[in-house]
mmCIF file of C-alpha atoms in Angstrom:
data_model
loop_
_atom_site.group_PDB
_atom_site.id
_atom_site.type_symbol
_atom_site.label_atom_id
_atom_site.label_comp_id
_atom_site.label_asym_id
_atom_site.label_seq_id
_atom_site.Cartn_x
_atom_site.Cartn_y
_atom_site.Cartn_z
ATOM 1 C CA MET E 14 -12.341 18.412 -7.855
ATOM 2 C CA ASP E 15 -8.958 19.847 -6.977
ATOM 3 C CA PHE E 16 -5.864 17.526 -6.758
ATOM 4 C CA LEU E 17 -3.506 20.358 -6.079
ATOM 5 C CA PRO E 18 -1.766 19.567 -2.681
ATOM 6 C CA THR E 19 -2.323 21.893 0.094
ATOM 7 C CA GLU E 20 0.872 23.592 1.701
ATOM 8 C CA GLU E 21 0.826 21.063 4.481
ATOM 9 C CA GLN E 22 0.533 18.034 2.131
ATOM 10 C CA ALA E 23 3.326 19.279 -0.227
ATOM 11 C CA ALA E 24 5.646 19.874 2.842
ATOM 12 C CA ALA E 25 4.992 16.465 4.148
ATOM 13 C CA ALA E 26 5.588 14.828 0.790
ATOM 14 C CA GLY E 27 8.764 16.769 0.256
ATOM 15 C CA LEU E 28 10.024 15.693 3.616
ATOM 16 C CA ALA E 29 9.050 12.023 2.995
ATOM 17 C CA ALA E 30 10.920 12.079 -0.317
ATOM 18 C CA ARG E 31 14.145 13.247 1.339
ATOM 19 C CA ILE E 32 13.876 10.665 4.157
ATOM 20 C CA PHE E 33 13.061 7.811 1.804
ATOM 21 C CA SER E 34 15.815 8.767 -0.685
ATOM 22 C CA ASP E 35 18.382 9.156 2.069
ATOM 23 C CA LEU E 36 17.712 5.989 3.856
ATOM 24 C CA ALA E 37 16.113 3.534 1.587
ATOM 25 C CA THR E 38 19.188 3.033 -0.515
ATOM 26 C CA HIS E 39 19.962 -0.054 -2.611
ATOM 27 C CA GLU E 40 22.657 -1.044 -0.162
ATOM 28 C CA ARG E 41 20.428 -0.596 2.986
ATOM 29 C CA LEU E 42 17.595 -2.532 1.354
ATOM 30 C CA ALA E 43 19.850 -5.397 0.428
ATOM 31 C CA ALA E 44 21.166 -5.426 4.073
ATOM 32 C CA THR E 45 17.687 -5.435 5.350
ATOM 33 C CA GLY E 46 16.706 -8.649 3.604
ATOM 34 C CA THR E 47 12.972 -9.575 3.974
ATOM 35 C CA GLY E 48 12.533 -7.660 7.244
ATOM 36 C CA SER E 49 11.573 -3.983 8.060
ATOM 37 C CA ASP E 50 14.001 -1.207 8.407
ATOM 38 C CA ALA E 51 13.832 -0.103 12.097
ATOM 39 C CA GLU E 52 16.009 2.992 11.640
ATOM 40 C CA LEU E 53 13.918 4.300 8.667
ATOM 41 C CA TRP E 54 10.786 3.604 10.577
ATOM 42 C CA LYS E 55 12.139 5.660 13.545
ATOM 43 C CA ALA E 56 13.156 8.480 11.178
ATOM 44 C CA LEU E 57 9.573 8.616 9.694
ATOM 45 C CA THR E 58 7.764 8.673 13.121
ATOM 46 C CA GLU E 59 10.188 11.195 14.664
ATOM 47 C CA ALA E 60 9.665 13.365 11.597
ATOM 48 C CA GLY E 61 5.856 13.254 12.381
ATOM 49 C CA LEU E 62 4.904 11.672 9.135
ATOM 50 C CA THR E 63 2.738 9.248 10.881
ATOM 51 C CA THR E 64 0.720 11.760 13.079
ATOM 52 C CA ALA E 65 0.564 14.087 10.162
ATOM 53 C CA VAL E 66 -1.898 11.781 8.412
ATOM 54 C CA GLU E 67 -4.699 12.862 10.720
ATOM 55 C CA GLU E 68 -4.177 16.412 9.352
ATOM 56 C CA ILE E 69 -3.377 15.757 5.670
ATOM 57 C CA GLY E 70 -6.036 13.133 5.124
ATOM 58 C CA LEU E 71 -6.056 10.236 2.685
ATOM 59 C CA LEU E 72 -4.842 12.291 -0.225
ATOM 60 C CA GLY E 73 -1.868 13.398 1.750
ATOM 61 C CA LEU E 74 -1.124 9.887 2.681
ATOM 62 C CA VAL E 75 -1.452 8.852 -1.069
ATOM 63 C CA LEU E 76 1.254 11.380 -1.815
ATOM 64 C CA LEU E 77 3.575 10.167 0.862
ATOM 65 C CA LEU E 78 3.031 6.534 -0.264
ATOM 66 C CA GLU E 79 4.022 7.460 -3.741
ATOM 67 C CA GLU E 80 7.358 8.386 -2.151
ATOM 68 C CA GLN E 81 7.746 5.076 -0.283
ATOM 69 C CA GLY E 82 6.862 3.191 -3.510
ATOM 70 C CA ARG E 83 9.507 5.004 -5.540
ATOM 71 C CA THR E 84 12.229 3.546 -3.194
ATOM 72 C CA THR E 85 10.347 0.298 -2.116
ATOM 73 C CA ALA E 86 11.258 1.289 1.377
ATOM 74 C CA GLN E 87 10.521 -1.673 3.860
ATOM 75 C CA VAL E 88 8.588 -0.069 6.684
ATOM 76 C CA PRO E 89 4.984 -0.779 7.823
ATOM 77 C CA TYR E 90 3.918 2.794 6.896
ATOM 78 C CA ALA E 91 0.778 2.024 4.668
ATOM 79 C CA ALA E 92 -0.671 -0.624 6.955
ATOM 80 C CA THR E 93 -0.142 1.477 10.177
ATOM 81 C CA CYS E 94 -1.723 4.505 8.640
ATOM 82 C CA VAL E 95 -4.600 2.828 7.067
ATOM 83 C CA TYR E 96 -5.656 0.158 9.506
ATOM 84 C CA GLY E 97 -4.412 2.011 12.523
ATOM 85 C CA ILE E 98 -4.349 5.856 12.513
ATOM 86 C CA LEU E 99 -7.045 6.542 10.000
ATOM 87 C CA ALA E 100 -9.323 3.655 10.998
ATOM 88 C CA VAL E 101 -9.123 4.564 14.670
ATOM 89 C CA ALA E 102 -9.465 8.251 13.944
ATOM 90 C CA ALA E 103 -12.639 7.652 11.777
ATOM 91 C CA HIS E 104 -14.369 4.737 13.520
ATOM 92 C CA GLY E 105 -12.803 4.536 17.032
ATOM 93 C CA SER E 106 -14.499 5.682 20.138
ATOM 94 C CA ALA E 107 -13.246 8.771 22.033
ATOM 95 C CA GLU E 108 -11.538 6.509 24.590
ATOM 96 C CA GLN E 109 -9.839 4.351 21.791
ATOM 97 C CA ARG E 110 -8.633 7.509 19.936
ATOM 98 C CA ALA E 111 -7.123 8.874 23.192
ATOM 99 C CA ARG E 112 -5.469 5.559 23.988
ATOM 100 C CA LEU E 113 -4.444 4.243 20.571
ATOM 101 C CA LEU E 114 -3.492 7.216 18.354
ATOM 102 C CA PRO E 115 -0.546 8.472 20.458
ATOM 103 C CA PRO E 116 1.401 5.194 20.347
ATOM 104 C CA LEU E 117 0.522 4.551 16.725
ATOM 105 C CA GLY E 118 1.695 8.124 15.754
ATOM 106 C CA SER E 119 5.014 7.668 17.665
ATOM 107 C CA GLY E 120 5.686 4.205 16.171
ATOM 108 C CA GLU E 121 5.603 2.532 19.580
ATOM 109 C CA ALA E 122 2.659 0.665 18.107
ATOM 110 C CA VAL E 123 2.290 -0.751 14.639
ATOM 111 C CA ALA E 124 -0.954 -1.663 13.029
ATOM 112 C CA THR E 125 -2.020 -4.046 10.170
ATOM 113 C CA GLY E 126 -5.215 -5.526 8.940
ATOM 114 C CA VAL E 127 -6.913 -8.644 7.577
ATOM 115 C CA PHE E 128 -8.437 -7.244 4.405
ATOM 116 C CA PRO E 129 -10.314 -7.870 2.400
ATOM 117 C CA ALA E 130 -12.591 -10.143 4.677
ATOM 118 C CA ARG E 131 -12.691 -13.683 3.459
ATOM 119 C CA GLY E 132 -15.261 -15.073 5.893
ATOM 120 C CA ARG E 133 -12.735 -17.079 7.801
ATOM 121 C CA ILE E 134 -12.779 -15.328 11.140
ATOM 122 C CA GLY E 135 -15.863 -15.720 13.487
ATOM 123 C CA ALA E 136 -16.743 -13.712 16.666
ATOM 124 C CA ALA E 137 -18.494 -15.044 19.669
ATOM 125 C CA ASP E 138 -18.612 -13.175 22.972
ATOM 126 C CA GLY E 139 -15.958 -10.884 22.223
ATOM 127 C CA ARG E 140 -13.408 -13.557 21.158
ATOM 128 C CA LEU E 141 -12.257 -14.424 17.670
ATOM 129 C CA THR E 142 -11.594 -17.682 16.089
ATOM 130 C CA GLY E 143 -10.089 -18.254 12.606
ATOM 131 C CA THR E 144 -7.083 -17.920 10.405
ATOM 132 C CA ALA E 145 -5.559 -15.478 7.942
ATOM 133 C CA ALA E 146 -2.964 -17.032 5.711
ATOM 134 C CA ALA E 147 -0.838 -14.037 4.978
ATOM 135 C CA VAL E 148 -1.148 -10.507 6.746
ATOM 136 C CA PRO E 149 1.296 -7.892 5.504
ATOM 137 C CA TRP E 150 3.571 -6.573 8.188
ATOM 138 C CA LEU E 151 2.228 -8.864 10.780
ATOM 139 C CA ARG E 152 5.735 -9.531 12.136
ATOM 140 C CA ASP E 153 6.087 -5.939 13.033
ATOM 141 C CA ALA E 154 2.414 -5.338 14.304
ATOM 142 C CA THR E 155 1.161 -4.809 17.794
ATOM 143 C CA HIS E 156 -2.429 -4.419 16.670
ATOM 144 C CA VAL E 157 -4.503 -6.155 13.902
ATOM 145 C CA LEU E 158 -7.644 -4.823 12.582
ATOM 146 C CA VAL E 159 -9.843 -7.811 11.822
ATOM 147 C CA PRO E 160 -13.313 -8.010 10.226
ATOM 148 C CA ASP E 161 -15.320 -10.984 11.407
ATOM 149 C CA THR E 162 -17.802 -13.053 9.192
ATOM 150 C CA ASP E 163 -20.468 -10.223 9.579
ATOM 151 C CA ARG E 164 -17.786 -7.667 8.612
ATOM 152 C CA ALA E 165 -17.736 -6.264 12.162
ATOM 153 C CA LEU E 166 -14.443 -4.547 12.988
ATOM 154 C CA TRP E 167 -12.278 -5.841 15.867
ATOM 155 C CA LEU E 168 -8.911 -4.810 17.304
ATOM 156 C CA VAL E 169 -6.655 -7.672 18.338
ATOM 157 C CA ARG E 170 -3.283 -7.356 20.213
ATOM 158 C CA THR E 171 -0.727 -9.734 18.746
ATOM 159 C CA ASP E 172 0.345 -10.571 22.303
ATOM 160 C CA ALA E 173 -3.121 -11.422 23.456
ATOM 161 C CA PRO E 174 -4.047 -14.855 24.741
ATOM 162 C CA GLY E 175 -5.266 -17.072 21.848
ATOM 163 C CA VAL E 176 -3.289 -15.219 19.236
ATOM 164 C CA ARG E 177 -0.548 -17.093 17.328
ATOM 165 C CA THR E 178 1.561 -15.578 14.605
ATOM 166 C CA SER E 179 4.209 -17.325 12.293
ATOM 167 C CA PRO E 180 6.381 -15.782 9.423
ATOM 168 C CA VAL E 181 5.385 -16.052 5.842
ATOM 169 C CA GLU E 182 7.407 -15.104 2.823
ATOM 170 C CA THR E 183 5.395 -13.337 0.138
ATOM 171 C CA THR E 184 6.507 -12.012 -3.218
ATOM 172 C CA ALA E 185 7.378 -8.641 -1.766
ATOM 173 C CA PRO E 186 9.398 -8.439 1.552
ATOM 174 C CA TRP E 187 6.526 -7.167 3.680
ATOM 175 C CA SER E 188 7.424 -9.008 6.870
ATOM 176 C CA ALA E 189 4.272 -10.861 6.498
ATOM 177 C CA GLY E 190 2.895 -13.625 8.785
ATOM 178 C CA ARG E 191 0.086 -16.104 9.320
ATOM 179 C CA LEU E 192 -2.403 -15.096 11.999
ATOM 180 C CA GLU E 193 -4.099 -17.813 13.920
ATOM 181 C CA LEU E 194 -6.819 -16.810 16.475
ATOM 182 C CA THR E 195 -8.244 -19.436 18.962
ATOM 183 C CA GLY E 196 -10.741 -17.649 21.149
ATOM 184 C CA ALA E 197 -8.625 -14.591 20.973
ATOM 185 C CA GLU E 198 -9.579 -11.583 23.110
ATOM 186 C CA ALA E 199 -10.597 -8.623 20.924
ATOM 187 C CA GLU E 200 -12.185 -5.200 21.241
ATOM 188 C CA PRO E 201 -14.675 -3.858 18.870
ATOM 189 C CA LEU E 202 -13.565 -0.689 16.937
ATOM 190 C CA GLY E 203 -16.035 1.853 18.173
ATOM 191 C CA SER E 204 -19.512 0.345 17.126
ATOM 192 C CA GLY E 205 -17.916 -2.228 15.046
ATOM 193 C CA ALA E 206 -19.035 -0.648 11.781
ATOM 194 C CA GLY E 207 -16.974 0.900 9.011
ATOM 195 C CA TYR E 208 -15.599 -2.185 7.056
ATOM 196 C CA GLU E 209 -16.538 -0.836 3.614
ATOM 197 C CA GLU E 210 -14.910 2.578 4.396
ATOM 198 C CA VAL E 211 -11.764 0.977 5.676
ATOM 199 C CA LEU E 212 -11.487 -1.239 2.607
ATOM 200 C CA ALA E 213 -12.048 1.648 0.311
ATOM 201 C CA ALA E 214 -9.385 3.667 2.007
ATOM 202 C CA ALA E 215 -6.984 0.734 1.910
ATOM 203 C CA ARG E 216 -7.510 0.154 -1.645
ATOM 204 C CA THR E 217 -6.840 3.902 -2.493
ATOM 205 C CA ALA E 218 -3.813 4.028 -0.281
ATOM 206 C CA PHE E 219 -2.285 0.914 -1.863
ATOM 207 C CA ALA E 220 -3.033 2.163 -5.252
ATOM 208 C CA GLY E 221 -0.904 5.331 -4.313
ATOM 209 C CA LEU E 222 1.868 3.057 -3.190
ATOM 210 C CA GLN E 223 1.687 1.115 -6.497
ATOM 211 C CA ALA E 224 1.843 4.529 -8.384
ATOM 212 C CA GLY E 225 5.110 5.214 -6.701
ATOM 213 C CA VAL E 226 6.386 1.630 -7.286
ATOM 214 C CA CYS E 227 5.725 2.050 -11.000
ATOM 215 C CA ALA E 228 7.126 5.576 -11.278
ATOM 216 C CA GLY E 229 10.371 4.207 -9.578
ATOM 217 C CA SER E 230 10.594 1.277 -11.990
ATOM 218 C CA LEU E 231 10.052 3.542 -14.997
ATOM 219 C CA ALA E 232 12.692 6.047 -13.680
ATOM 220 C CA ARG E 233 15.076 3.341 -13.580
ATOM 221 C CA ALA E 234 14.282 2.055 -16.999
ATOM 222 C CA VAL E 235 14.664 5.456 -18.458
ATOM 223 C CA GLN E 236 17.984 5.981 -16.814
ATOM 224 C CA HIS E 237 19.290 2.614 -18.062
ATOM 225 C CA THR E 238 18.131 3.046 -21.622
ATOM 226 C CA SER E 239 19.416 6.537 -21.818
ATOM 227 C CA THR E 240 22.807 5.524 -20.878
ATOM 228 C CA ARG E 241 23.197 2.061 -22.218
ATOM 229 C CA GLU E 242 24.307 2.088 -25.985
ATOM 230 C CA GLN E 243 23.763 -0.426 -28.712
ATOM 231 C CA PHE E 244 25.211 -0.024 -32.180
ATOM 232 C CA GLY E 245 26.637 3.325 -31.170
ATOM 233 C CA ARG E 246 23.418 5.022 -29.833
ATOM 234 C CA PRO E 247 21.375 4.785 -26.654
ATOM 235 C CA LEU E 248 18.720 2.207 -26.343
ATOM 236 C CA SER E 249 16.183 5.083 -25.653
ATOM 237 C CA THR E 250 16.428 6.291 -29.256
ATOM 238 C CA ASN E 251 14.963 2.938 -30.506
ATOM 239 C CA GLN E 252 11.172 3.281 -31.332
ATOM 240 C CA GLY E 253 10.235 0.169 -29.554
ATOM 241 C CA VAL E 254 11.839 1.171 -26.473
ATOM 242 C CA MET E 255 10.149 4.669 -26.588
ATOM 243 C CA LEU E 256 6.751 3.232 -27.202
ATOM 244 C CA ARG E 257 7.073 0.765 -24.375
ATOM 245 C CA ALA E 258 8.162 3.499 -21.994
ATOM 246 C CA ALA E 259 5.378 5.732 -23.112
ATOM 247 C CA ASP E 260 2.831 3.025 -22.479
ATOM 248 C CA ALA E 261 4.246 2.541 -19.080
ATOM 249 C CA TYR E 262 4.104 6.194 -18.333
ATOM 250 C CA MET E 263 0.442 6.516 -19.261
ATOM 251 C CA ASP E 264 -0.342 3.439 -17.176
ATOM 252 C CA THR E 265 1.447 4.954 -14.052
ATOM 253 C CA GLU E 266 -0.460 8.299 -14.576
ATOM 254 C CA ALA E 267 -3.668 6.386 -14.801
ATOM 255 C CA ILE E 268 -2.976 4.674 -11.474
ATOM 256 C CA ARG E 269 -1.954 8.061 -9.961
ATOM 257 C CA VAL E 270 -5.084 10.061 -11.020
ATOM 258 C CA THR E 271 -7.543 7.327 -10.131
ATOM 259 C CA ALA E 272 -6.020 7.083 -6.625
ATOM 260 C CA TYR E 273 -5.996 10.855 -6.224
ATOM 261 C CA GLU E 274 -9.870 11.005 -7.199
ATOM 262 C CA ALA E 275 -10.814 8.193 -4.859
ATOM 263 C CA ALA E 276 -8.713 9.782 -1.991
ATOM 264 C CA TRP E 277 -10.258 13.403 -2.719
ATOM 265 C CA ARG E 278 -13.761 11.899 -2.495
ATOM 266 C CA ILE E 279 -13.156 10.056 0.793
ATOM 267 C CA ASP E 280 -11.672 13.035 2.363
ATOM 268 C CA ARG E 281 -14.777 15.091 1.560
ATOM 269 C CA GLY E 282 -17.149 12.299 2.677
ATOM 270 C CA LEU E 283 -18.483 11.681 -0.779
ATOM 271 C CA PRO E 284 -19.460 8.307 -2.185
ATOM 272 C CA ALA E 285 -16.262 6.693 -3.189
ATOM 273 C CA ARG E 286 -16.706 2.837 -3.198
ATOM 274 C CA ASN E 287 -16.617 2.657 -7.095
ATOM 275 C CA HIS E 288 -13.775 5.192 -7.332
ATOM 276 C CA ALA E 289 -11.676 3.126 -4.921
ATOM 277 C CA LEU E 290 -12.484 -0.069 -6.871
ATOM 278 C CA THR E 291 -11.469 1.729 -10.121
ATOM 279 C CA ALA E 292 -8.139 2.890 -8.576
ATOM 280 C CA ALA E 293 -7.378 -0.557 -7.320
ATOM 281 C CA TRP E 294 -8.188 -2.139 -10.741
ATOM 282 C CA TRP E 295 -5.827 0.200 -12.392
ATOM 283 C CA ALA E 296 -3.237 -0.477 -9.776
ATOM 284 C CA SER E 297 -3.474 -4.187 -10.309
ATOM 285 C CA GLU E 298 -3.770 -4.432 -14.068
ATOM 286 C CA ALA E 299 -1.735 -1.450 -15.129
ATOM 287 C CA GLY E 300 0.752 -1.867 -12.283
ATOM 288 C CA LYS E 301 1.547 -5.244 -13.397
ATOM 289 C CA ARG E 302 2.197 -4.100 -16.969
ATOM 290 C CA VAL E 303 4.454 -1.235 -15.815
ATOM 291 C CA VAL E 304 6.770 -3.399 -13.565
ATOM 292 C CA HIS E 305 7.022 -6.053 -16.383
ATOM 293 C CA ALA E 306 7.941 -3.214 -18.747
ATOM 294 C CA GLY E 307 10.532 -1.788 -16.375
ATOM 295 C CA GLN E 308 12.304 -5.186 -16.016
ATOM 296 C CA HIS E 309 12.051 -5.812 -19.788
ATOM 297 C CA LEU E 310 13.649 -2.549 -20.609
ATOM 298 C CA HIS E 311 16.575 -3.385 -18.599
ATOM 299 C CA GLY E 312 17.304 -6.493 -20.961
ATOM 300 C CA GLY E 313 19.539 -9.069 -19.316
ATOM 301 C CA THR E 314 20.207 -6.740 -16.517
ATOM 302 C CA GLY E 315 16.533 -7.048 -15.476
ATOM 303 C CA ALA E 316 16.807 -10.648 -14.861
ATOM 304 C CA ASP E 317 19.425 -10.090 -12.089
ATOM 305 C CA LEU E 318 17.648 -10.690 -8.828
ATOM 306 C CA ASP E 319 19.965 -8.306 -7.057
ATOM 307 C CA HIS E 320 19.313 -5.449 -9.346
ATOM 308 C CA PRO E 321 17.209 -2.517 -7.828
ATOM 309 C CA VAL E 322 14.586 -2.954 -10.488
ATOM 310 C CA HIS E 323 13.798 -6.377 -9.343
ATOM 311 C CA ARG E 324 12.381 -5.070 -6.114
ATOM 312 C CA HIS E 325 9.986 -2.795 -8.090
ATOM 313 C CA PHE E 326 8.875 -6.047 -10.017
ATOM 314 C CA LEU E 327 8.285 -7.996 -6.855
ATOM 315 C CA TRP E 328 6.386 -5.158 -5.186
ATOM 316 C CA GLY E 329 4.299 -4.487 -8.278
ATOM 317 C CA ARG E 330 3.247 -8.122 -8.473
ATOM 318 C CA GLN E 331 2.422 -8.294 -4.760
ATOM 319 C CA LEU E 332 0.307 -5.109 -5.091
ATOM 320 C CA ASP E 333 -1.324 -6.686 -8.297
ATOM 321 C CA ALA E 334 -2.933 -9.301 -5.957
ATOM 322 C CA TYR E 335 -3.321 -7.566 -2.554
ATOM 323 C CA LEU E 336 -6.741 -6.427 -1.906
ATOM 324 C CA GLY E 337 -7.999 -8.165 -5.014
ATOM 325 C CA CYS E 338 -6.667 -9.030 -8.275
ATOM 326 C CA GLY E 339 -8.005 -7.248 -11.549
ATOM 327 C CA SER E 340 -10.561 -9.627 -12.621
ATOM 328 C CA GLU E 341 -12.012 -9.884 -9.043
ATOM 329 C CA LEU E 342 -12.060 -6.072 -8.601
ATOM 330 C CA LEU E 343 -13.713 -5.659 -12.159
ATOM 331 C CA ALA E 344 -16.461 -8.079 -11.137
ATOM 332 C CA GLU E 345 -17.053 -6.307 -7.889
ATOM 333 C CA LEU E 346 -17.145 -3.035 -9.591
ATOM 334 C CA GLY E 347 -19.680 -4.215 -12.192
ATOM 335 C CA SER E 348 -21.877 -5.554 -9.421
ATOM 336 C CA SER E 349 -21.651 -2.378 -7.487
ATOM 337 C CA ILE E 350 -22.608 -0.321 -10.620
ATOM 338 C CA ALA E 351 -25.547 -2.600 -11.449
ATOM 339 C CA GLU E 352 -26.863 -2.294 -7.810
ATOM 340 C CA GLY E 353 -26.630 1.505 -8.091
ATOM 341 C CA GLU E 354 -28.634 1.434 -11.344
ATOM 342 C CA GLN E 355 -31.259 -0.545 -9.768
ATOM 343 C CA ALA E 356 -31.500 1.440 -6.657
#
């Protein structure tokens, strides 16, 4: 396997890093509150960083999401790319690709998804009924990718008859909402198959986002402990601080490399379910440790809810639970491995 970015992937990641660092500043994030940053979203789409995902693949997207995570930029980038652009490109019909990909790429349309399936939404005669308690970036979405109780995939417009949305506040400010479907009109995505593939891609992409969140948290902790002095010397010279930061660094690298491997395999059409589960497990378990360490290494400053490191803590805890918490993922991975050995 080769995780070295292609020239196109490296260029896209560099552009994303510049846009996120320029626009997702502490001041702008504070002003945005719990909503999304429309100006930043416009900048990303105009730079072609949404349409580029079709060319640079899931590994390229993971690189871009790392840059988003470093700044905790509040835009529906991961959801639109995974549940919209990549899902439609891989599983949509020719007509759906021609109709949906241009507005998703331009930012005119925003997608999200009800993942993982919890068996709460039923389908009958092309209409969906059920409820999803908290869907990320639903308040921004024009389309929602919904798996029914049989895990068939459906696309629902948020302005369609029978669809009701209401705001929900989650740990991280992801413009989330409650989705209620009552005989809502829906269209199958292609043949309706592909749930496991979309879920694996989503777990991998959000693991990449967690790697960026952790890297950003650790970078802030390093900067703080290197400049903050106690007893006449920087905090970073204390052995306990060094060991805690080193552990956080190794955890962050584990999240990153497992996400890269899963994305690389998915891009090449190789079996990747277990690899995506592994990446998601590291993102959940190790990610939680890293953002706790980042906040702890700030000492009393880390308890300030207005400090930038606190956003990394909130994002890390949200990503710890999204798409499956550590114990749930480990149980699923164990079952998958056992099934493979019996086959």
